[in-house]
Amino acid sequence: LFLAEGLKKGVPVVIVTTSHPPGELAHDMAPILPTFMEFDQLGLVRWIDASGAQADPNAQSQEFSHVKKVKGADDFDGIQKALDAYLKDFEKQEQPYFRLAYMSLSMSVTQAEDKRSFQFVQGIAGKVRQSRGIAVYAVERGMHTEQQLESIQHQMTGAVLFKTEKQKTLLSVQGVSDAQTRDWIDYRHTNKAIMIGAFSLERIR
């Protein structure tokens, strides 16, 4: 949804994918934004493929306008160089800003020692801010120590935390500007939308 809202406004997006090849993520985007591939052909979607996935010879060929493939999720230099190249393109095009989704940052951070990983996160977050970009980084809590999580979150404007308790799915907002509550609140989701509710709030769509 974060990427779709940007594309609908003509804002370019950068997708760093570490766990799934671009074709799989494009498939996931289809219910949210049926015209996703049209935006790709217009050059508004830029991929950094760090999944290390080999092309499936039996899969239907899917051509993307802009894909920079790097060695893997821990190829920090390759990811940064690919991002730098896209940022130069946006600057030439005089784009007012861009959106970046890193799915997932955990796959990169857990494959290198802490100091190197932290420097990488700091570098990427800094580049995005300096280039007037906004970003979402997916982080899987169970893959990190509390210290690692704190180090990552320290580089961010805020976080939306998700958890499951019994049959409930809950989220909590930390930082990120104004919020009507910082408590854990119920949410439901489909592949097209997220529905949020809280004790003190009406059900919100």
Coordinates of C-alpha atoms in Angstrom, one line a residue:
L1 CA 0.0 0.0 0.0
F2 CA 2.9 2.4 0.8
L3 CA 4.4 1.8 -2.7
A4 CA 1.0 1.9 -4.4
E5 CA 0.0 5.2 -2.9
G6 CA 3.3 6.7 -4.2
L7 CA 3.0 5.3 -7.7
K8 CA -0.6 6.6 -8.0
K9 CA 0.8 10.1 -7.4
G10 CA 3.6 9.6 -10.0
V11 CA 6.2 9.2 -7.3
P12 CA 9.1 6.7 -8.2
V13 CA 9.7 3.8 -5.9
V14 CA 12.8 1.7 -5.1
I15 CA 12.2 -1.9 -4.0
V16 CA 15.1 -3.7 -2.3
T17 CA 14.2 -7.4 -2.2
T18 CA 16.3 -9.8 -0.2
S19 CA 14.1 -12.9 0.3
H20 CA 12.0 -13.1 -2.9
P21 CA 12.8 -12.4 -6.5
P22 CA 11.1 -9.3 -8.1
G23 CA 8.5 -11.5 -10.0
E24 CA 7.1 -12.8 -6.7
L25 CA 6.7 -9.3 -5.2
A26 CA 5.2 -8.0 -8.4
H27 CA 2.6 -10.9 -8.1
D28 CA 1.9 -9.8 -4.5
M29 CA 1.4 -6.2 -5.7
A30 CA -1.2 -7.1 -8.3
P31 CA -4.3 -7.2 -6.0
I32 CA -3.2 -3.9 -4.4
L33 CA -2.4 -2.1 -7.6
P34 CA -3.6 -3.9 -10.8
T35 CA -1.7 -1.4 -12.9
F36 CA 1.7 -2.1 -11.1
M37 CA 3.4 -3.4 -14.2
E38 CA 2.3 -0.4 -16.2
F39 CA 4.0 1.8 -13.7
D40 CA 7.1 -0.4 -14.0
Q41 CA 7.1 0.0 -17.8
L42 CA 6.9 3.8 -17.3
G43 CA 10.1 3.6 -15.4
L44 CA 8.7 4.5 -12.0
V45 CA 9.6 1.2 -10.3
R46 CA 13.3 0.5 -9.6
W47 CA 14.4 -2.9 -8.3
I48 CA 17.5 -3.9 -6.3
D49 CA 17.4 -7.7 -6.4
A50 CA 19.5 -9.0 -3.5
S51 CA 17.5 -12.3 -3.3
G52 CA 20.3 -14.3 -4.9
A53 CA 17.5 -16.3 -6.6
Q54 CA 18.3 -18.1 -9.8
A55 CA 15.9 -17.6 -12.7
D56 CA 13.4 -20.4 -13.0
P57 CA 13.6 -21.7 -16.6
N58 CA 10.0 -23.0 -16.3
A59 CA 8.6 -19.7 -15.0
Q60 CA 6.9 -17.3 -17.3
S61 CA 9.3 -14.6 -18.4
Q62 CA 8.6 -11.2 -16.7
E63 CA 10.5 -8.2 -18.0
F64 CA 11.1 -5.3 -15.6
S65 CA 12.3 -1.9 -16.8
H66 CA 14.9 -1.3 -14.2
V67 CA 16.5 -4.2 -12.2
K68 CA 20.0 -4.1 -10.6
K69 CA 21.0 -7.5 -9.4
V70 CA 23.5 -7.8 -6.6
K71 CA 25.3 -10.9 -5.2
G72 CA 23.0 -11.3 -2.2
A73 CA 21.4 -9.8 0.9
D74 CA 24.8 -9.2 2.5
D75 CA 26.3 -7.5 -0.6
F76 CA 26.2 -4.1 1.1
D77 CA 28.5 -2.4 -1.4
G78 CA 26.4 -3.6 -4.3
I79 CA 23.1 -2.5 -2.7
Q80 CA 24.5 1.0 -1.9
K81 CA 26.0 1.4 -5.4
A82 CA 22.6 0.4 -7.0
L83 CA 20.8 2.8 -4.8
D84 CA 23.2 5.6 -5.6
A85 CA 22.7 5.0 -9.4
Y86 CA 18.9 5.3 -9.0
L87 CA 19.2 8.4 -6.8
K88 CA 21.3 10.1 -9.6
D89 CA 18.5 9.2 -12.1
F90 CA 15.9 10.8 -9.8
E91 CA 18.0 13.9 -9.5
K92 CA 18.4 14.3 -13.2
Q93 CA 14.7 13.8 -13.6
E94 CA 14.2 16.5 -10.9
Q95 CA 11.9 14.1 -8.9
P96 CA 10.7 15.9 -5.8
Y97 CA 11.0 12.8 -3.7
F98 CA 10.8 8.9 -3.9
R99 CA 9.7 6.0 -1.8
L100 CA 11.8 3.0 -0.8
A101 CA 10.7 -0.4 0.6
Y102 CA 13.3 -2.7 2.0
M103 CA 11.9 -6.3 2.2
S104 CA 13.4 -7.4 4.4
L105 CA 16.2 -5.6 6.2
S106 CA 16.6 -8.6 8.6
M107 CA 17.9 -10.8 5.8
S108 CA 20.8 -8.3 5.2
V109 CA 21.6 -7.5 8.8
T110 CA 21.8 -11.1 10.1
Q111 CA 24.4 -12.1 7.5
A112 CA 27.2 -9.8 8.7
E113 CA 28.8 -8.9 12.0
D114 CA 27.0 -6.2 14.1
K115 CA 29.3 -3.3 13.5
R116 CA 29.3 -3.7 9.7
S117 CA 25.5 -4.2 9.6
F118 CA 24.9 -1.1 11.8
Q119 CA 27.1 1.0 9.5
F120 CA 25.1 -0.3 6.5
V121 CA 21.7 0.6 8.0
Q122 CA 23.0 4.0 9.1
G123 CA 24.3 4.6 5.5
I124 CA 21.1 3.6 3.7
A125 CA 18.9 5.5 6.1
G126 CA 21.1 8.6 5.7
K127 CA 21.1 8.4 1.9
V128 CA 17.3 8.2 1.9
R129 CA 16.9 11.2 4.2
Q130 CA 19.4 13.3 2.3
S131 CA 17.7 12.5 -1.0
R132 CA 14.3 13.6 0.3
G133 CA 13.1 10.0 0.3
I134 CA 10.7 8.2 2.7
A135 CA 11.2 4.5 3.4
V136 CA 9.7 1.5 5.0
Y137 CA 12.0 -1.3 6.3
A138 CA 10.6 -4.7 7.2
V139 CA 12.3 -6.2 10.2
E140 CA 11.5 -9.7 11.7
R141 CA 11.8 -9.4 15.5
G142 CA 12.7 -13.0 16.1
M143 CA 15.8 -12.8 14.0
H144 CA 17.5 -10.1 16.2
T145 CA 18.7 -9.5 19.7
E146 CA 17.1 -6.6 21.6
Q147 CA 20.4 -4.6 21.1
Q148 CA 20.3 -5.1 17.3
L149 CA 16.6 -4.0 17.2
E150 CA 17.4 -0.9 19.3
S151 CA 20.3 0.0 16.9
I152 CA 18.1 -0.4 13.9
Q153 CA 15.2 1.6 15.3
H154 CA 17.6 4.4 16.4
Q155 CA 18.2 5.2 12.7
M156 CA 14.4 5.4 12.0
T157 CA 11.8 8.1 12.5
G158 CA 9.6 5.6 14.2
A159 CA 8.3 2.1 14.0
V160 CA 5.0 0.1 13.7
L161 CA 5.3 -3.1 15.7
F162 CA 3.1 -6.1 15.0
K163 CA 2.4 -9.2 17.1
T164 CA -0.1 -12.0 17.4
E165 CA -1.7 -13.0 20.7
K166 CA -4.0 -16.1 20.7
Q167 CA -6.4 -15.3 17.9
K168 CA -5.7 -11.5 17.8
T169 CA -3.4 -9.5 15.6
L170 CA -2.2 -6.4 17.2
L171 CA -0.1 -3.3 16.3
S172 CA 1.5 -0.5 18.1
V173 CA 2.9 2.8 16.8
Q174 CA 6.2 4.2 18.2
G175 CA 7.5 7.6 17.2
V176 CA 6.2 8.5 13.7
S177 CA 4.5 11.9 14.3
D178 CA 1.1 12.1 16.0
A179 CA -0.9 9.0 16.9
Q180 CA -4.2 8.8 18.8
T181 CA -2.8 6.0 20.9
R182 CA 0.5 4.2 21.5
D183 CA -1.2 1.2 23.0
W184 CA -1.4 -2.2 21.3
I185 CA -4.6 -2.2 19.2
D186 CA -6.5 -4.7 17.1
Y187 CA -6.1 -4.8 13.4
R188 CA -7.3 -7.0 10.6
H189 CA -5.9 -7.2 7.1
T190 CA -6.5 -8.6 3.6
N191 CA -4.2 -8.5 0.6
K192 CA -5.7 -5.1 -0.3
A193 CA -6.2 -3.2 3.0
I194 CA -5.6 -3.0 6.7
M195 CA -8.5 -2.3 9.1
I196 CA -7.6 -0.7 12.5
G197 CA -9.6 -0.4 15.7
A198 CA -8.9 0.6 19.3
F199 CA -10.8 0.7 22.6
S200 CA -11.2 4.5 22.5
L201 CA -11.7 4.7 18.7
E202 CA -14.4 3.8 16.3
R203 CA -13.4 1.1 13.8
I204 CA -11.3 2.9 11.2
R205 CA -10.7 1.9 7.6

